[in-house]
Tab-separated table of C-alpha atoms in Angstrom:
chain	number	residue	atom	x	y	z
S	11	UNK	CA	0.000	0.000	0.000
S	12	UNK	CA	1.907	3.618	-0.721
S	13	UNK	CA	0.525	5.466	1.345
S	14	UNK	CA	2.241	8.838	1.954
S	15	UNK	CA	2.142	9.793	5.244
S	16	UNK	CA	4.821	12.248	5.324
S	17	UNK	CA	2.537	14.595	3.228
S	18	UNK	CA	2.027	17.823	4.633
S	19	UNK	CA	-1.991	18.416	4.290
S	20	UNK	CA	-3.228	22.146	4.518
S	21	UNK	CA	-6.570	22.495	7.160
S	22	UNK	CA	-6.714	25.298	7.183
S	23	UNK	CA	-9.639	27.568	6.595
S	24	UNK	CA	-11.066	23.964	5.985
S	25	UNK	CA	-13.724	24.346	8.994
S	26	UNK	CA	-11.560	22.027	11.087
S	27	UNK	CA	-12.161	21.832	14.587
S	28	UNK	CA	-8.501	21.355	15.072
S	29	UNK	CA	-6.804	24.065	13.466
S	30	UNK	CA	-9.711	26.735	12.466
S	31	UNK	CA	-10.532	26.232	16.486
S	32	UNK	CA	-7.344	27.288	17.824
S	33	UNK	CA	-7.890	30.923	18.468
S	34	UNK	CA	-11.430	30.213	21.162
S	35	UNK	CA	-8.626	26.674	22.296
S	36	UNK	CA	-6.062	28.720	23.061
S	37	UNK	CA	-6.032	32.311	22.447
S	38	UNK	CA	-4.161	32.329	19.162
S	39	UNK	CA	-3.730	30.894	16.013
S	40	UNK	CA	-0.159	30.186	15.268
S	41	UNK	CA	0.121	26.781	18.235
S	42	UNK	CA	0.895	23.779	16.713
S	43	UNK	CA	-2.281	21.850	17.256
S	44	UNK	CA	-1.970	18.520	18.344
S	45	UNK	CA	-4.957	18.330	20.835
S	46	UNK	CA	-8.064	17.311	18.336
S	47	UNK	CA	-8.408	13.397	18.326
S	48	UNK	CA	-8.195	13.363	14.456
S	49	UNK	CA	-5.909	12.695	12.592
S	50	UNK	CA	-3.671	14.933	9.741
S	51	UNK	CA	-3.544	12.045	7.366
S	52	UNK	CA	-5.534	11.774	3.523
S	53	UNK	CA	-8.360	9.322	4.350
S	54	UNK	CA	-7.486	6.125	2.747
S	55	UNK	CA	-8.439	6.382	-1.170
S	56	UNK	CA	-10.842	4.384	-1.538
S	57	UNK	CA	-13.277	6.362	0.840
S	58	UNK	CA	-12.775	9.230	-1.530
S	59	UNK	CA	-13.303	7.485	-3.894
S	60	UNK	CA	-16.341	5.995	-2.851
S	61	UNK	CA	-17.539	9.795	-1.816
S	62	UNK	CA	-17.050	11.385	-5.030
S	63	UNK	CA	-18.859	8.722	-7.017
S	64	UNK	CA	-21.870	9.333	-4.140
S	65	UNK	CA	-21.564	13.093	-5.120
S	66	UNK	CA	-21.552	13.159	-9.116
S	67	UNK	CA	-25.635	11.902	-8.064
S	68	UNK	CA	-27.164	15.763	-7.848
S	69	UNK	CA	-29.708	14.430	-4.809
S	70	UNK	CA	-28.886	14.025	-1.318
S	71	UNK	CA	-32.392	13.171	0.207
S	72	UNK	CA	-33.379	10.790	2.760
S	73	UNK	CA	-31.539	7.508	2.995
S	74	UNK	CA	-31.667	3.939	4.071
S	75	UNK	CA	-28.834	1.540	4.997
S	76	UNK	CA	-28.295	-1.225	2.216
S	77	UNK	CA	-27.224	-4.710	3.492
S	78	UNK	CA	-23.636	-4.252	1.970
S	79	UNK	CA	-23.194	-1.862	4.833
S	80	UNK	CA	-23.854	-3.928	7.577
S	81	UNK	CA	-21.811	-6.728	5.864
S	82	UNK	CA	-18.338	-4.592	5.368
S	83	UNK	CA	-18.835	-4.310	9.409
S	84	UNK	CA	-19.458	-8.219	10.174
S	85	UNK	CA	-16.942	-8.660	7.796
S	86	UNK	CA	-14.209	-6.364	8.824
S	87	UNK	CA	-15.220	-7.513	12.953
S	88	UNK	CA	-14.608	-11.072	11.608
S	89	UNK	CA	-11.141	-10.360	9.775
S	90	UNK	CA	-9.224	-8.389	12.195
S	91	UNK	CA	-10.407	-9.037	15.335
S	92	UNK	CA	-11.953	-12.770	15.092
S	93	UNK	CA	-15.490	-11.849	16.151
S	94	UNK	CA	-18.089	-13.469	14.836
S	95	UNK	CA	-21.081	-10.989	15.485
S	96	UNK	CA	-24.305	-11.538	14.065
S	97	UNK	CA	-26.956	-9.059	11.785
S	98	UNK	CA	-29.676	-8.848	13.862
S	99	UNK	CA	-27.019	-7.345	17.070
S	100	UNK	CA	-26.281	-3.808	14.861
S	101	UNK	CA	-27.705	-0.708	15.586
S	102	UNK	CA	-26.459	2.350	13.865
S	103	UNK	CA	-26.151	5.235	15.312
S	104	UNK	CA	-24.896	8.835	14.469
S	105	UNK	CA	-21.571	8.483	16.496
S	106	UNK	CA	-20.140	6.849	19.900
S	107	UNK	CA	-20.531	10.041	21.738
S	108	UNK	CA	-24.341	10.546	20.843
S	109	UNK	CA	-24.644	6.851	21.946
S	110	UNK	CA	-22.872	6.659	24.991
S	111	UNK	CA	-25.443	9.296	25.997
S	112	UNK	CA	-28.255	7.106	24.723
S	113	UNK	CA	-27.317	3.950	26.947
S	114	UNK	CA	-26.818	5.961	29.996
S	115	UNK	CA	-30.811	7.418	29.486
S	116	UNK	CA	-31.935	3.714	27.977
S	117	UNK	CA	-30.448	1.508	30.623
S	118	UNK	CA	-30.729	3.388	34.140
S	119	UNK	CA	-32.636	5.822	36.139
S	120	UNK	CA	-32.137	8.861	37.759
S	121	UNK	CA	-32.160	7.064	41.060
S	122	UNK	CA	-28.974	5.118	39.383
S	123	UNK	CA	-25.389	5.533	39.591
S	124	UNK	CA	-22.920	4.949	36.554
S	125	UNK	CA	-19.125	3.745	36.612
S	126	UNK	CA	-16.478	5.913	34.921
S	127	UNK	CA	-12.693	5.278	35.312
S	128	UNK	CA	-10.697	8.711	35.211
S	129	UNK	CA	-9.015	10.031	33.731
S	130	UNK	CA	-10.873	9.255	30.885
S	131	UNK	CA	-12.433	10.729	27.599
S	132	UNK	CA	-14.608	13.691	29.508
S	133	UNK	CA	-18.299	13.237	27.063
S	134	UNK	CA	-18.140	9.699	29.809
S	135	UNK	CA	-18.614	12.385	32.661
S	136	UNK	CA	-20.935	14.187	31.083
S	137	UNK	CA	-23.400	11.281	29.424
S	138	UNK	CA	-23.634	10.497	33.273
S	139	UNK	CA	-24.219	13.748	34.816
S	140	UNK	CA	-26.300	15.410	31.895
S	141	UNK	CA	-28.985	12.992	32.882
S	142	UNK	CA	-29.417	13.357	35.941
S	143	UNK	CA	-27.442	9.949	37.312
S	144	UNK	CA	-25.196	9.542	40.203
S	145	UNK	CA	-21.379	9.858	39.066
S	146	UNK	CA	-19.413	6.738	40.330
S	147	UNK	CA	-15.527	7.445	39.392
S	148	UNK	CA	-12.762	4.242	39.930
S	149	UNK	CA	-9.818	5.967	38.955
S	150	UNK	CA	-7.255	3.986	36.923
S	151	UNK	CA	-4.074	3.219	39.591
S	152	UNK	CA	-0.716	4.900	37.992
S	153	UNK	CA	2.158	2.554	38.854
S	154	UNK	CA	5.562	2.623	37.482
S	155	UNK	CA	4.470	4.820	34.893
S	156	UNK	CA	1.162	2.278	33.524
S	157	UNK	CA	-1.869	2.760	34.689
S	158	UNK	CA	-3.798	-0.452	35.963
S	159	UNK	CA	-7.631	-1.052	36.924
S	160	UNK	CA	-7.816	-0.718	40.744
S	161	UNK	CA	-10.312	-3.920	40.414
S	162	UNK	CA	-10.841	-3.886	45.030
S	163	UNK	CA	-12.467	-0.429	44.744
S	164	UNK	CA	-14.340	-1.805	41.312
S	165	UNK	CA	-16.309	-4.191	43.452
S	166	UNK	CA	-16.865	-1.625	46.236
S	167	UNK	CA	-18.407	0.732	43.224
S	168	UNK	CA	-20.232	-2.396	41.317
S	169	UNK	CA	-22.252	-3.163	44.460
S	170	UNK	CA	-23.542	0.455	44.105
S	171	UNK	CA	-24.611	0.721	40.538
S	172	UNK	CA	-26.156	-0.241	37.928
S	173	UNK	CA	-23.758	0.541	34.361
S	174	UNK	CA	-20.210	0.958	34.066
S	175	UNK	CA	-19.109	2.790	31.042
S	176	UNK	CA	-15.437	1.125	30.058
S	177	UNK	CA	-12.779	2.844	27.477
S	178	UNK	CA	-11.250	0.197	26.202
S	179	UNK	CA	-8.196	0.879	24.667
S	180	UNK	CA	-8.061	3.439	26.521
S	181	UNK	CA	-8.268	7.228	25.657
S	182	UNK	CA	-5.913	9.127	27.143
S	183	UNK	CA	-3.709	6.845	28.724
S	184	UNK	CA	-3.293	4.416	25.765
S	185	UNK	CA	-3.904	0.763	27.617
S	186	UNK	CA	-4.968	-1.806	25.939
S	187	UNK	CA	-6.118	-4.132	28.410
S	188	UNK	CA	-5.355	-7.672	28.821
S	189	UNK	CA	-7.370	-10.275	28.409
S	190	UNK	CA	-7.188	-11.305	31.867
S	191	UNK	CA	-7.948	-7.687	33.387
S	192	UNK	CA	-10.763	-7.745	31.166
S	193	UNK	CA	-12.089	-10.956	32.615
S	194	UNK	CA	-11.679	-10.068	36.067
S	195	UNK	CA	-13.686	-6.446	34.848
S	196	UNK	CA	-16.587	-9.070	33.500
S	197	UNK	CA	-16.705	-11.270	36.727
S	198	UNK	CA	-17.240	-8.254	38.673
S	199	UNK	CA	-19.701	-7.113	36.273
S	200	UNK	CA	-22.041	-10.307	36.256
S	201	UNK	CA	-21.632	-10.455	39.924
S	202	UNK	CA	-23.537	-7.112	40.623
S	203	UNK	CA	-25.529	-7.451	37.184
S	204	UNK	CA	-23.880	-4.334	35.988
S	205	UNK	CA	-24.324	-3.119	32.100
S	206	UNK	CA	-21.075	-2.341	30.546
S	207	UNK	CA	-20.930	-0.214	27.910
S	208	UNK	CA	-17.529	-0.648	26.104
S	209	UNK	CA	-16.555	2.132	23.813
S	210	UNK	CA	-13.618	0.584	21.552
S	211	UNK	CA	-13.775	2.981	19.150
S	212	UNK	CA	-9.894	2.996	18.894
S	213	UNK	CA	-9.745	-1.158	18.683
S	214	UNK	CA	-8.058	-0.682	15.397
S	215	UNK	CA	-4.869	1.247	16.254
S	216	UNK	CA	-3.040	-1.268	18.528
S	217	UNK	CA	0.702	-1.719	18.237
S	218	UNK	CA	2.124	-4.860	18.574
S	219	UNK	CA	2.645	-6.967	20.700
S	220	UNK	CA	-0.071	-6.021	22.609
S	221	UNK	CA	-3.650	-6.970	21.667
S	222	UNK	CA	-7.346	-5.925	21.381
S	223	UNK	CA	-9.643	-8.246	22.728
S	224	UNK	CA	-13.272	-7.338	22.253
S	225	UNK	CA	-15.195	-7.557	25.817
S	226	UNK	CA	-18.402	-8.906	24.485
S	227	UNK	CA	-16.326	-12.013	23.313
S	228	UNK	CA	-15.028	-12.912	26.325
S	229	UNK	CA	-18.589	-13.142	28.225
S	230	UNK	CA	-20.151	-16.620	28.474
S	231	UNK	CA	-23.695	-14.487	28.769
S	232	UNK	CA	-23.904	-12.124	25.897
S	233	UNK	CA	-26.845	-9.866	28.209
S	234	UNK	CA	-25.530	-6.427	29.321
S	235	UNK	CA	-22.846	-5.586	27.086
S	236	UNK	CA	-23.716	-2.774	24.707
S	237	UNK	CA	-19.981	-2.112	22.085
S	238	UNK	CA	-19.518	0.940	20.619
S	239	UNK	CA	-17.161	0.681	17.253
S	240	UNK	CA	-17.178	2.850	14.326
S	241	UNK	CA	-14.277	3.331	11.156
S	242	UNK	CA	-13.970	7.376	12.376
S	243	UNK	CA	-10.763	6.871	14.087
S	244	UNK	CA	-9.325	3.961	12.203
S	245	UNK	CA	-9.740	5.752	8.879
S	246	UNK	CA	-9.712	9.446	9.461
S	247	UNK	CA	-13.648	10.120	9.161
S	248	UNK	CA	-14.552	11.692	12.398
S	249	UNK	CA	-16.810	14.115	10.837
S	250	UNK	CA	-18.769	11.608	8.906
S	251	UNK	CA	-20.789	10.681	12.173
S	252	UNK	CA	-21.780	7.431	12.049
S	253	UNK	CA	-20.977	4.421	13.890
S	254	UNK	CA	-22.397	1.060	15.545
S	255	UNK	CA	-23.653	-0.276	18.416
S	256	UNK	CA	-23.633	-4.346	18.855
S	257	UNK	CA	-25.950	-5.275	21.253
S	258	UNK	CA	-26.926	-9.099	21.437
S	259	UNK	CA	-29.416	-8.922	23.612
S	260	UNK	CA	-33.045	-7.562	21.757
S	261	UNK	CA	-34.439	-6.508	24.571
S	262	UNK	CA	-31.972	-4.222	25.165
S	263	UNK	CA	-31.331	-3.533	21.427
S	264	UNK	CA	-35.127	-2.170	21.329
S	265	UNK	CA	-34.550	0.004	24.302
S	266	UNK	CA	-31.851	1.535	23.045
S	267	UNK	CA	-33.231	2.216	19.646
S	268	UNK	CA	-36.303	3.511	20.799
S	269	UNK	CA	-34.357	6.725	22.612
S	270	UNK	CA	-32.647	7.404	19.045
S	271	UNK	CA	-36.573	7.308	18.476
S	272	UNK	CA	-37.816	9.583	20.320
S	273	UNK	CA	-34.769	11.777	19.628
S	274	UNK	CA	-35.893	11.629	16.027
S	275	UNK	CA	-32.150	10.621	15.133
S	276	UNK	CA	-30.806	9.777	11.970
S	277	UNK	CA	-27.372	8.159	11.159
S	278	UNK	CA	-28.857	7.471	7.387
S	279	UNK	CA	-26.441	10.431	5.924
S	280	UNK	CA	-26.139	9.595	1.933
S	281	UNK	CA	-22.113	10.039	2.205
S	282	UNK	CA	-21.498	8.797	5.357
S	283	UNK	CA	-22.630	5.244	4.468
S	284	UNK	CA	-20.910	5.266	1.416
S	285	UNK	CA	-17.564	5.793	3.409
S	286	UNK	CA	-18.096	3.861	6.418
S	287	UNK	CA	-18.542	1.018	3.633
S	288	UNK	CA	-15.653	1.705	1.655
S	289	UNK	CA	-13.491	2.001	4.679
S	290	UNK	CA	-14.641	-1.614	6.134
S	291	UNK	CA	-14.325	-3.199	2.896
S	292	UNK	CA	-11.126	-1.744	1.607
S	293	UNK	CA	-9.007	-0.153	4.280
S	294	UNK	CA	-7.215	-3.338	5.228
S	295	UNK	CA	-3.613	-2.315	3.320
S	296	UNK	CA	-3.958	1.520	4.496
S	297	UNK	CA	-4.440	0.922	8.166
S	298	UNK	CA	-1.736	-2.056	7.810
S	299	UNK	CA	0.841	1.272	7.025
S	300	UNK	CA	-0.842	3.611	8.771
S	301	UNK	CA	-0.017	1.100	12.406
S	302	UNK	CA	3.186	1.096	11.016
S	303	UNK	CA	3.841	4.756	10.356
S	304	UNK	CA	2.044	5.385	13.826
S	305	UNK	CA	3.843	2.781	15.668
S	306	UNK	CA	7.244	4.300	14.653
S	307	UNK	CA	6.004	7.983	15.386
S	308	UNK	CA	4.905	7.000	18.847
S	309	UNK	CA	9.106	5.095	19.474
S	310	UNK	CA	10.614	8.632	18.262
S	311	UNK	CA	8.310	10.586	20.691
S	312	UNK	CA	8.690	8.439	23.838
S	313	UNK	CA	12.812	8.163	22.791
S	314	UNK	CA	12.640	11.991	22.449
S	315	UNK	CA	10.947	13.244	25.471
S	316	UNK	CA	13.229	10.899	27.598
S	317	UNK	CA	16.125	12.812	26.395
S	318	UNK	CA	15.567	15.601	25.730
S	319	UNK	CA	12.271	16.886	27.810
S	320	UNK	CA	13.049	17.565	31.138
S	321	UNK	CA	10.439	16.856	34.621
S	322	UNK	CA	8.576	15.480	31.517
S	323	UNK	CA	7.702	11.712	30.975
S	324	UNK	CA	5.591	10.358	28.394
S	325	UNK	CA	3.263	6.887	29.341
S	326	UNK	CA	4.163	4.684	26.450
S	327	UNK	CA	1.079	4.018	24.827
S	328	UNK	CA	-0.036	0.153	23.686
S	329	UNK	CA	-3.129	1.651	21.559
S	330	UNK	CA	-4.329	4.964	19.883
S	331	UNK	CA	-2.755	7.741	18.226
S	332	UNK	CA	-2.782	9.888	21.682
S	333	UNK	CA	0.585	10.015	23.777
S	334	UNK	CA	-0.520	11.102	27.785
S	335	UNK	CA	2.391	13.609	29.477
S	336	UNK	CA	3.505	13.344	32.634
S	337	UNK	CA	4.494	16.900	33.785
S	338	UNK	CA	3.806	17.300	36.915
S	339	UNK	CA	7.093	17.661	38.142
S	340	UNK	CA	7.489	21.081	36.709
S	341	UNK	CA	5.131	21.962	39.605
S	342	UNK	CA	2.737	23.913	37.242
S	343	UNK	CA	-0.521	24.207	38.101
S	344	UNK	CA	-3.041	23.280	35.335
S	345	UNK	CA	-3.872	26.839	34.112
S	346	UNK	CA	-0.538	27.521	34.269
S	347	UNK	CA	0.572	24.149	32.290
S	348	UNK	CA	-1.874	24.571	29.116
S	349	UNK	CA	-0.500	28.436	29.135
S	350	UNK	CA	3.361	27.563	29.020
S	351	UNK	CA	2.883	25.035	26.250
S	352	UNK	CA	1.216	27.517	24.342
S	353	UNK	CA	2.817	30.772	24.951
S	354	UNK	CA	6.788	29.122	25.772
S	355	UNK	CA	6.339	26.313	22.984
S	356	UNK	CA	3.786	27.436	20.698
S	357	UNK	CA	2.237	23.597	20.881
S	358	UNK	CA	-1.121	23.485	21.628
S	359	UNK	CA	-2.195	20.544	23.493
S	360	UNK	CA	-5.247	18.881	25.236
S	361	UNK	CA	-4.830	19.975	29.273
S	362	UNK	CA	-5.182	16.055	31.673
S	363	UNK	CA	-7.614	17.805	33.745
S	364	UNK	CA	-10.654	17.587	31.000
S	365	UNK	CA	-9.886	14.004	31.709
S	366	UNK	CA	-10.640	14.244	35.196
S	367	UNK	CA	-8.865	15.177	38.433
S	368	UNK	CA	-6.649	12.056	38.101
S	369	UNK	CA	-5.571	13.898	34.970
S	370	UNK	CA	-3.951	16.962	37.065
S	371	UNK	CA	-0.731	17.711	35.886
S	372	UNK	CA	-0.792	15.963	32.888
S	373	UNK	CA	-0.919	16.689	29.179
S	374	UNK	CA	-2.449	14.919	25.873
S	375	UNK	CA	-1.009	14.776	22.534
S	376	UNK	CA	-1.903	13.519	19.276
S	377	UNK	CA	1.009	12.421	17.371
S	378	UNK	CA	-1.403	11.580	14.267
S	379	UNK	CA	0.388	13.906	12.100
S	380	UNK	CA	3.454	13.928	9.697
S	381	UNK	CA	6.305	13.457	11.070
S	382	UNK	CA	8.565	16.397	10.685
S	383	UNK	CA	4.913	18.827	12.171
S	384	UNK	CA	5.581	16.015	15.282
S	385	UNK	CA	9.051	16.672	15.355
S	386	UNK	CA	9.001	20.682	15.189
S	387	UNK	CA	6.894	20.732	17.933
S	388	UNK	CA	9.228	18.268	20.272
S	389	UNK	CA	11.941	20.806	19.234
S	390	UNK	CA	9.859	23.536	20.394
S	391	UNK	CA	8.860	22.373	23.632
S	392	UNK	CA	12.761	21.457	24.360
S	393	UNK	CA	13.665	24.685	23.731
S	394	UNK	CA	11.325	26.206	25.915
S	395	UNK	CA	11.607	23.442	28.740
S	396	UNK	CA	15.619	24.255	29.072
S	397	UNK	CA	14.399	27.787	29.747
S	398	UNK	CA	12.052	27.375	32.024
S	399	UNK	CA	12.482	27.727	35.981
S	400	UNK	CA	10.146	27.491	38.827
């Protein structure tokens, strides 16, 4: 597959969230963004391809899903990830976010309290408190620079509540957890009856050796897990909205629809289905380079802030584009930390706390970008971290 990642893609004045956003971010224009969880890669050809084609028709009016869509998922879930899941289990939906919402309002009551595990993607906090539940956090346990599940203080939550809402890989930190944290997570989980809902949106972008293993897979009772998966990471669609929920059980697959329902909620845009069909059915060679390209970013980052970084350590990521920095040894608070990478290193970057308190003193960065944009901005935050006292 040639694929050239190295190619330096103008956004701007594009309407990009990323880079047309960076003056209400961060007060100016001219940072380096790397915050944004998209990525500055081409989409894989054969999504605009697919697009185009979709275009040249002059109508864009209501849509249903054909068949071949819900095939180039089974299909794809099959191929690179060995799970079998069956037609009747899909439920699309106009993006994870949207649906992580959705669950929260299908499957509990206000009365309720809902698991999150900060630091962690912040739309988790939100989809709990927005609806009025109770807000159970189990923060991840940071130990020689990995983080863990703290699984004694998951029971002590589980026998409290009623869902647990599980990032898995996970987003900031990068885990990808092991199949036998995961099956200690489900034991605890059909203990207390607890409905997980598993986001693993970013299942795709593991690096070797490590591996994703898909939750619902692992349960011997396919009841109360609700998977959230969708190609807007994977393949640099984000804005396409659309993704898919795999719910086995129909009770709870009718529940679930029936809020999009009375939502009045569409994810049956004309383009994209085309792409989230193309993607599933042809990306296979483009996200084989893409790890590749990725995987080799992420070993020049980690290799780079060791040396030359001060008070600065980077968790090695095992999954997703997203590197999470460790800074809270330049005793910054986190005001203070967003405002030095941006004024001392012009590098604009996602601030830990959104992620939580447990993400105080800590930084996000997306290193899904060419190279040499990842490297200037290493080079600029060296520069300004050997000039900076406290």
């Amino acid at each position: 597959m040639q694929q050239d990642f190295d190619q330096l893609v103008s956004r701007d004045h594009s309407n990009s969230l990323k880079y047309d956003g960076r003056q209400a971010m961060f007060g100016q224009d001219d940072v380096i963004p790397l915050w944004v969880a998209d990525m500055d890669f081409a989409s894989p050809p054969a999504v605009s391809d697919a697009l185009l084609q979709r275009a040249s028709h002059p109508i864009y009016g209501y849509s249903i899903f054909p068949e071949s869509t819900y095939q180039a998922l089974i299909d794809w879930l099959e191929r690179r990830h060995g799970w079998r899941v069956e037609r009747d289990w899909l439920l699309m939906c106009p993006g994870v976010v949207p649906s992580l919402n959705a669950a929260v309002m299908a499957f509990t009551q206000p009365t309720d309290a809902v698991i999150v595990q900060p630091p962690v993607y912040f739309p988790f906090f939100s989809a709990v408190t927005d609806s009025g539940r109770s807000l159970i956090q189990n923060p991840l346990h940071f130990e020689n620079n990995q983080y863990h599940i703290d699984f004694e203080h998951l029971e002590a939550c589980a026998a409290r509540a009623k869902m647990l809402l599980l990032c898995s890989p996970h987003n900031p930190v990068g885990r990808v957890w092991r199949k036998d944290e995961l099956e200690q997570l489900l034991a605890i989980a059909e203990k207390y009856q607890l409905i997980v809902f598993a986001d693993e949106i970013h299942a795709d972008l593991v690096y070797a050796p490590a591996r994703h293993h898909v939750l619902e897979s692992l349960s011997q009772h396919r009841k109360n897990i609700i998977t959230a998966v969708a190609p807007s990471k994977t393949f640099n669609i984000p804005g396409l909205n659309l993704s898919a929920l795999i719910i086995p059980d129909a009770t709870q697959r009718q529940a679930l629809g029936k809020v999009f329902e009375r939502m009045h909620v569409s994810a049956a845009n004309p383009f994209s289905m085309v792409a989230f069909e193309a993607a599933y059915q042809h990306g296979d060679a483009w996200l084989d380079a893409l790890l590749g390209y990725l995987q080799q970013t992420r070993d020049f980052v980690i290799a780079y802030v060791s040396e030359h970084l001060p008070r600065v350590h980077a968790i090695v990521p095992e999954g997703t584009y997203l590197i999470w920095l460790d800074c809270r040894e330049l005793g910054l608070d986190d005001a203070a930390l967003k405002q030095f990478f941006i004024q001392q290193a012009g590098v604009g970057l996602s601030p830990g706390k959104l992620f939580g308190e447990a993400g105080s003193g800590f930084m996000r960065m997306n290193i899904a970008a060419p190279r040499s944009l990842i490297t200037t901005a290493l080079q600029s935050m060296a520069v300004a971290l050997q000039s900076f006292t406290k």
